[in-house]
XYZ file of C-alpha atoms in Angstrom:
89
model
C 85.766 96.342 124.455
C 86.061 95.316 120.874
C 89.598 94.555 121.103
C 89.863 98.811 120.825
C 88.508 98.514 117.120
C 92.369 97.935 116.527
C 92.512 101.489 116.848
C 94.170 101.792 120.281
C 95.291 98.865 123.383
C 93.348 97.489 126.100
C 94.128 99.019 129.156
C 91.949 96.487 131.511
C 88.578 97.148 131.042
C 88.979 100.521 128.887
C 90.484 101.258 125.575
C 93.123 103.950 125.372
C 92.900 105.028 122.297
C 95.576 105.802 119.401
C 95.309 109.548 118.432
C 92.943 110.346 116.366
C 90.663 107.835 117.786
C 87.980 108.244 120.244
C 84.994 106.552 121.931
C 84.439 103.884 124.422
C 86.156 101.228 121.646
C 88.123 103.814 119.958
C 85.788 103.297 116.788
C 85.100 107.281 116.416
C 87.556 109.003 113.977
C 88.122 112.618 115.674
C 90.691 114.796 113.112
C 92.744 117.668 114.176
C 91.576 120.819 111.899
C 94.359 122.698 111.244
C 93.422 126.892 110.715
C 93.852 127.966 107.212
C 94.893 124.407 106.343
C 91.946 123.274 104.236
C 91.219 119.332 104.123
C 88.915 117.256 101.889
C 86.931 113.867 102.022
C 84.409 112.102 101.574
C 81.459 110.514 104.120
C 79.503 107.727 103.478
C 76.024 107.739 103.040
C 74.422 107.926 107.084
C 77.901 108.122 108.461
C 79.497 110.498 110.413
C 82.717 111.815 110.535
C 84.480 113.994 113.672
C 86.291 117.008 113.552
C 87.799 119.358 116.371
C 89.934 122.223 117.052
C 90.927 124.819 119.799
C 89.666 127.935 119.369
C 90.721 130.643 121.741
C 90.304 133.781 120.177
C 87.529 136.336 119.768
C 85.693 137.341 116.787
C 83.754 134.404 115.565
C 85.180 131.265 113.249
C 84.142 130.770 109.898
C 83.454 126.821 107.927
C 83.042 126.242 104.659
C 81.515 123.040 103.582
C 81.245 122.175 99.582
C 79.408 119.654 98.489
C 80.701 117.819 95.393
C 77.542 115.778 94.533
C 74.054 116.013 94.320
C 73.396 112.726 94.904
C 72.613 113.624 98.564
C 72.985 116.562 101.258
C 75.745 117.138 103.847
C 74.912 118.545 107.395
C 77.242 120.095 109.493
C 76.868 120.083 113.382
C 78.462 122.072 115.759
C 79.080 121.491 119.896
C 81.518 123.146 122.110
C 82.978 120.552 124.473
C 81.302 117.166 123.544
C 80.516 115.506 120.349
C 77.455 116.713 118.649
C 74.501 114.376 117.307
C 71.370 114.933 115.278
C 69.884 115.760 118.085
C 72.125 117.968 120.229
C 74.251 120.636 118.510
């Protein structure tokens, strides 16, 4: 669908998708977080942007979000196993 968003091939009637791509037409961006490897960016105003990791250890994890501009706010949502929405974390 989408010709993959050119972000992966047509595999029939499915995308597979390039890595760090995801979604049905490979038009979700999905970055590797690295621990102690800090990374910066910006979002557009209303737009998302996806993040994982693997976690298996005990104790908790800790995110730090800083927010450059007051201009608007940043949320941060959290799921284990699936993508998270505004409506589901």
């Amino acid at each position: 669908p989408n010709s993959c968003s050119n972000n992966g091939r047509c595999t029939g009637s499915a995308c597979q998708c390039n890595v760090g791509w995801t979604g049905v037409d490979c038009s979700i961006a999905d970055t590797a977080l690295l621990f102690a490897s800090p990374l910066s960016g910006s979002v557009a105003r209303k737009q998302w942007h996806y993040y994982h990791t693997a976690y298996s250890g005990g104790g908790g994890i800790q995110w730090t979000l800083t927010q450059s501009s007051a201009a608007a706010d940043c949320d941060l949502y959290v799921q284990i196993g699936q993508y998270p929405t505004q409506y589901s974390y």
